[in-house]
């Protein structure tokens, strides 16, 4: 079998995760964590480029791996224009939009920038992104809101949702494109998607206030109460934004996003912790039930994934609400590095033709 050496890069706000694969086999994995003091030195995400790239190169060198042997580097996609799912060869249009943060600034923007830079002096190496957070496969009816000034868009855990959906399909000897699935990614943010025949035809925006509240995000809020708060004169836009994203959800109610501690207190009888945990589970269940309606009740399986899926307290509560719809399968955690590498490998093997971003 031909050897393909692939570097996967997943850049987050406080860490840069990397792994190298020889075909499907992971050679090593490392997370470089970045302190608030490190990040405070930079004016914006793009200015972190050299700092993060050098850490990656030093880490790889420290493992005794010759970077010139790489066949591909696959980075997390970042905030680009809405696009269909799949693998994209990194071109100048991607680089330009990410460098200027044309569609939004996020640490994931750095993955593609670093990937393209690393391969520039490696003969024959290629750089890709795969299933970025802006994957948009919504049907037109799902975009319409109750007012023409507002339109639904998607920013969610597309990479992991697609990866676990395909893994489930493989486990039942079926093609992903032949199944109707509901995938619930439960992490710091929560996204619940309706997958119909290989496309995510509806999903909540996991960043801007849709869906269930999560450890760090407020989810759906009463619209008029939000409007009143915004015009109360008590809060700035920045403060309100933090209430919705970053300091909403469980952390707003309980002062922490440490779900292990919160669940422990709930089990021990803390009434407030129990109420908030129960309410979050309740809201997740409602989102899954809503996606069953999107699929007209024709659901082959419900998949629960993400960091919170490690907790049987959470998964059991969700199962109790939704198992009447379809069997529930749990894929705890996420393997986004593996998903990135697998997507790159599919192109190198000629199994998939990369798409072009424009």
C-alpha positions in Angstrom: 0.0 0.0 0.0 1.3 3.4 -0.9 2.4 5.5 2.0 0.6 8.9 2.5 1.9 11.1 5.3 -0.7 13.6 6.4 -0.6 16.5 9.0 -3.9 17.5 10.5 -4.3 20.9 12.2 -7.2 22.0 14.4 -6.7 25.5 15.7 -8.9 26.7 18.6 -9.1 29.8 20.6 -6.8 28.5 23.4 -5.0 25.6 21.7 -3.6 24.2 18.5 -4.1 20.5 18.1 -2.0 18.6 15.6 -1.6 15.0 14.5 0.4 13.1 11.9 -1.1 10.1 10.1 0.5 7.4 7.9 -2.6 6.6 5.8 -5.2 5.7 8.5 -2.7 5.1 11.3 -2.0 8.0 13.7 1.7 8.4 14.4 1.4 11.0 17.1 -0.9 13.7 18.4 -0.1 16.8 20.4 -2.1 19.7 21.8 -0.2 23.0 22.2 -2.1 25.1 24.8 -2.0 28.9 24.7 -2.3 30.9 27.8 -4.2 34.2 28.0 -0.8 35.9 28.4 0.3 34.4 25.1 -2.8 35.5 23.3 -2.8 39.0 24.8 0.3 39.8 22.7 -1.7 39.7 19.5 -4.1 42.3 18.1 -6.2 39.8 16.1 -6.3 36.1 15.0 -4.3 36.6 11.8 -1.4 38.1 13.8 -1.0 34.8 15.6 0.0 33.0 12.4 3.8 32.9 12.9 3.5 32.1 16.6 1.3 29.1 16.0 3.1 27.9 12.9 6.5 27.8 14.6 5.0 25.9 17.6 3.7 23.3 15.1 7.0 23.0 13.3 9.0 22.7 16.6 6.6 20.0 17.8 7.0 18.0 14.7 10.7 18.3 14.7 10.8 17.3 18.4 9.1 14.0 17.3 11.9 13.3 14.8 9.6 13.6 11.8 10.9 15.0 8.6 8.3 17.5 7.5 9.6 17.4 3.9 8.1 13.9 3.7 4.5 15.2 4.1 2.1 14.4 1.3 -0.7 16.7 2.6 -1.6 19.1 5.3 -5.3 19.4 6.2 -6.5 22.4 8.3 -9.8 23.2 9.9 -11.6 25.5 7.5 -12.5 28.6 9.4 -15.2 31.3 8.8 -15.5 31.4 5.0 -18.5 31.9 2.8 -21.3 29.3 3.2 -20.3 26.2 1.2 -21.4 22.6 0.6 -19.7 19.9 2.5 -16.6 18.1 1.3 -12.8 18.6 0.8 -11.5 21.8 -0.7 -8.0 22.4 -2.0 -6.7 25.6 -0.4 -6.5 28.3 -3.1 -5.8 32.0 -3.1 -9.5 32.8 -2.6 -9.5 30.9 0.7 -6.3 32.5 1.8 -7.6 36.0 1.0 -10.9 35.6 2.8 -9.2 34.2 5.9 -6.4 36.7 6.1 -8.8 39.6 5.9 -11.4 37.8 8.1 -13.9 38.8 5.4 -16.7 36.6 6.8 -15.7 36.6 10.5 -12.7 36.2 12.7 -12.1 32.9 14.5 -9.1 30.9 15.6 -10.1 28.1 13.1 -9.2 30.6 10.3 -5.5 29.8 11.0 -5.7 26.1 10.1 -5.9 26.7 6.4 -3.3 29.6 6.5 -0.7 27.4 8.2 -1.5 24.4 6.1 -0.8 26.3 2.9 2.3 27.9 4.2 3.8 24.6 5.4 3.5 22.8 2.0 4.9 25.7 -0.1 8.4 24.3 -0.1 7.5 20.6 -0.1 7.5 19.2 -3.6 4.2 17.5 -4.5 2.5 18.2 -1.2 -1.1 19.5 -1.1 -3.1 21.5 1.3 -6.8 21.1 2.1 -9.7 22.0 4.3 -12.6 19.7 5.0 -16.2 20.3 6.2 -15.6 23.7 7.8 -18.0 25.2 10.3 -19.8 27.2 7.6 -21.0 24.1 5.7 -24.5 25.1 4.4 -26.8 22.4 3.0 -30.1 23.9 4.3 -33.2 23.6 2.2 -34.7 27.0 1.2 -37.7 26.6 3.6 -35.3 26.2 6.5 -33.7 29.6 5.8 -36.9 31.6 6.2 -37.6 33.4 9.5 -40.6 35.4 10.7 -39.2 38.7 9.4 -37.4 39.4 6.0 -34.6 41.3 7.8 -33.5 38.0 9.4 -32.3 34.9 7.6 -31.1 31.7 9.1 -27.5 30.7 8.5 -25.4 27.8 9.7 -22.3 27.8 11.8 -22.0 24.4 13.6 -19.9 21.3 14.2 -20.0 20.1 10.6 -16.7 18.2 10.6 -17.6 16.0 13.6 -21.3 15.7 12.6 -20.3 14.4 9.2 -17.6 12.1 10.5 -19.8 10.3 13.1 -22.7 10.0 10.6 -20.4 8.3 8.1 -18.9 6.1 10.9 -22.3 5.0 11.9 -23.3 4.2 8.3 -20.1 2.1 7.9 -20.9 0.3 11.2 -24.3 -0.9 9.8 -22.9 -1.6 6.3 -24.8 1.2 4.7 -24.0 4.3 2.6 -24.3 7.6 4.5 -26.2 8.9 1.4 -28.9 6.3 1.9 -29.7 7.1 5.5 -31.8 9.6 7.5 -30.0 10.5 10.7 -30.2 13.0 13.5 -26.8 14.0 15.0 -26.5 15.9 18.2 -23.1 17.3 19.0 -22.9 18.2 22.7 -19.9 20.3 23.7 -19.3 23.9 24.8 -21.8 24.6 22.1 -24.6 22.3 21.0 -25.7 21.6 17.4 -28.4 19.2 16.3 -28.6 18.4 12.6 -31.1 16.5 10.4 -29.1 14.5 7.9 -31.1 13.3 4.9 -29.4 11.2 2.2 -26.0 12.7 2.8 -27.0 16.4 3.3 -27.6 18.3 6.5 -30.9 19.9 5.5 -31.5 21.7 8.8 -29.4 22.4 11.9 -29.3 25.1 14.6 -26.7 27.8 14.4 -24.5 26.8 17.3 -22.9 30.3 17.7 -25.5 33.0 17.3 -28.3 31.9 19.7 -30.3 29.0 18.2 -31.1 25.7 19.7 -30.5 24.4 23.3 -28.5 26.3 25.8 -25.2 24.7 26.5 -22.3 25.0 29.0 -21.3 28.4 27.5 -24.1 29.5 25.1 -27.5 30.8 25.9 -29.4 29.2 23.0 -32.9 30.4 22.3 -34.0 33.4 24.4 -37.4 35.2 24.5 -37.0 37.8 21.7 -38.8 40.7 23.3 -37.0 40.3 26.6 -33.7 40.5 24.7 -34.9 43.6 22.8 -35.9 45.3 26.1 -32.5 44.4 27.7 -30.6 45.8 24.7 -32.4 49.1 24.9 -32.3 49.3 28.7 -29.1 51.3 28.7 -27.6 48.9 31.2 -25.5 46.9 28.8 -23.2 47.4 25.8 -23.5 45.3 22.7 -20.3 43.5 23.7 -21.8 42.6 27.1 -25.0 41.3 25.5 -23.0 39.3 23.0 -21.1 37.7 25.9 -24.4 36.8 27.6 -25.4 34.9 24.4 -22.0 33.4 23.4 -19.3 32.6 25.9 -20.9 33.5 29.2 -24.4 32.2 28.6 -26.0 28.8 29.4 -24.8 26.8 32.4 -22.0 29.3 33.2 -24.6 32.1 33.4 -26.8 30.1 35.8 -24.1 28.4 37.9 -20.9 30.4 37.4 -19.0 27.5 35.9 -18.9 25.5 32.6 -17.3 22.5 34.3 -20.0 20.0 33.6 -18.3 17.2 35.5 -18.6 19.2 38.7 -22.1 20.4 37.9 -23.4 16.9 37.2 -21.7 15.6 40.4 -23.5 18.3 42.5 -26.8 17.5 40.7 -26.4 13.8 41.6 -25.7 14.7 45.2 -28.9 16.6 45.4 -28.0 20.3 44.8 -31.5 21.6 43.6 -30.2 24.4 41.4 -27.6 22.3 39.7 -30.2 19.5 39.1 -32.7 22.0 37.7 -30.2 23.5 35.2 -28.8 20.1 34.1 -32.4 18.7 33.7 -33.4 21.8 31.7 -30.4 21.5 29.4 -31.2 17.8 28.7 -34.9 18.8 28.2 -33.9 21.4 25.6 -31.6 19.0 23.8 -34.4 16.4 23.6 -36.7 19.1 22.1 -34.2 19.9 19.4 -33.8 16.3 18.5 -37.6 15.8 18.4 -37.9 18.9 16.1 -35.4 17.4 13.6 -37.4 14.3 13.5 -40.3 16.4 12.2 -37.9 17.9 9.6 -37.3 14.3 8.4 -41.1 13.6 8.5 -40.5 11.0 11.2 -38.4 8.8 8.9 -35.3 8.5 11.0 -32.9 5.5 10.8 -30.9 6.5 13.9 -30.1 9.2 16.4 -26.4 9.8 17.1 -25.2 11.6 20.2 -21.6 12.8 20.1 -19.2 15.4 21.6 -17.6 15.8 25.0 -20.8 15.7 27.0 -21.6 12.3 25.4 -19.1 10.8 27.8 -21.7 11.2 30.6 -24.3 8.5 30.9 -26.3 10.9 33.0 -26.7 13.1 29.9 -27.1 10.3 27.3 -29.6 8.4 29.4 -31.7 11.5 29.9 -31.7 12.2 26.2 -32.5 8.6 25.3 -35.5 8.7 27.6 -36.9 11.6 25.6 -36.1 10.5 22.0 -35.8 6.7 21.8 -39.4 6.5 20.6 -38.2 8.1 17.4 -35.3 5.8 16.5 -32.5 3.8 18.1 -29.8 6.0 19.8 -26.1 5.5 19.2 -23.5 7.3 21.3 -20.1 8.3 19.9 -18.5 10.1 22.9 -16.0 12.9 22.3 -14.8 14.0 18.9 -12.0 13.0 16.5 -11.8 16.1 14.4 -8.1 15.5 13.7 -8.8 12.0 12.4 -11.7 13.3 10.3 -9.5 16.0 8.8 -6.8 13.4 7.9 -9.3 10.9 6.5 -10.7 13.6 4.2 -7.3 14.4 3.0 -6.4 10.8 2.5 -9.6 10.3 0.4 -8.2 12.8 -2.1 -4.7 11.5 -2.2 -6.1 8.0 -3.0 -8.2 9.4 -5.8 -11.5 8.4 -4.1 -12.7 12.0 -3.9 -12.2 15.0 -6.2 -11.5 18.2 -4.2 -13.9 21.1 -4.6 -12.9 24.7 -5.5 -13.7 27.7 -3.3 -14.5 30.9 -5.1 
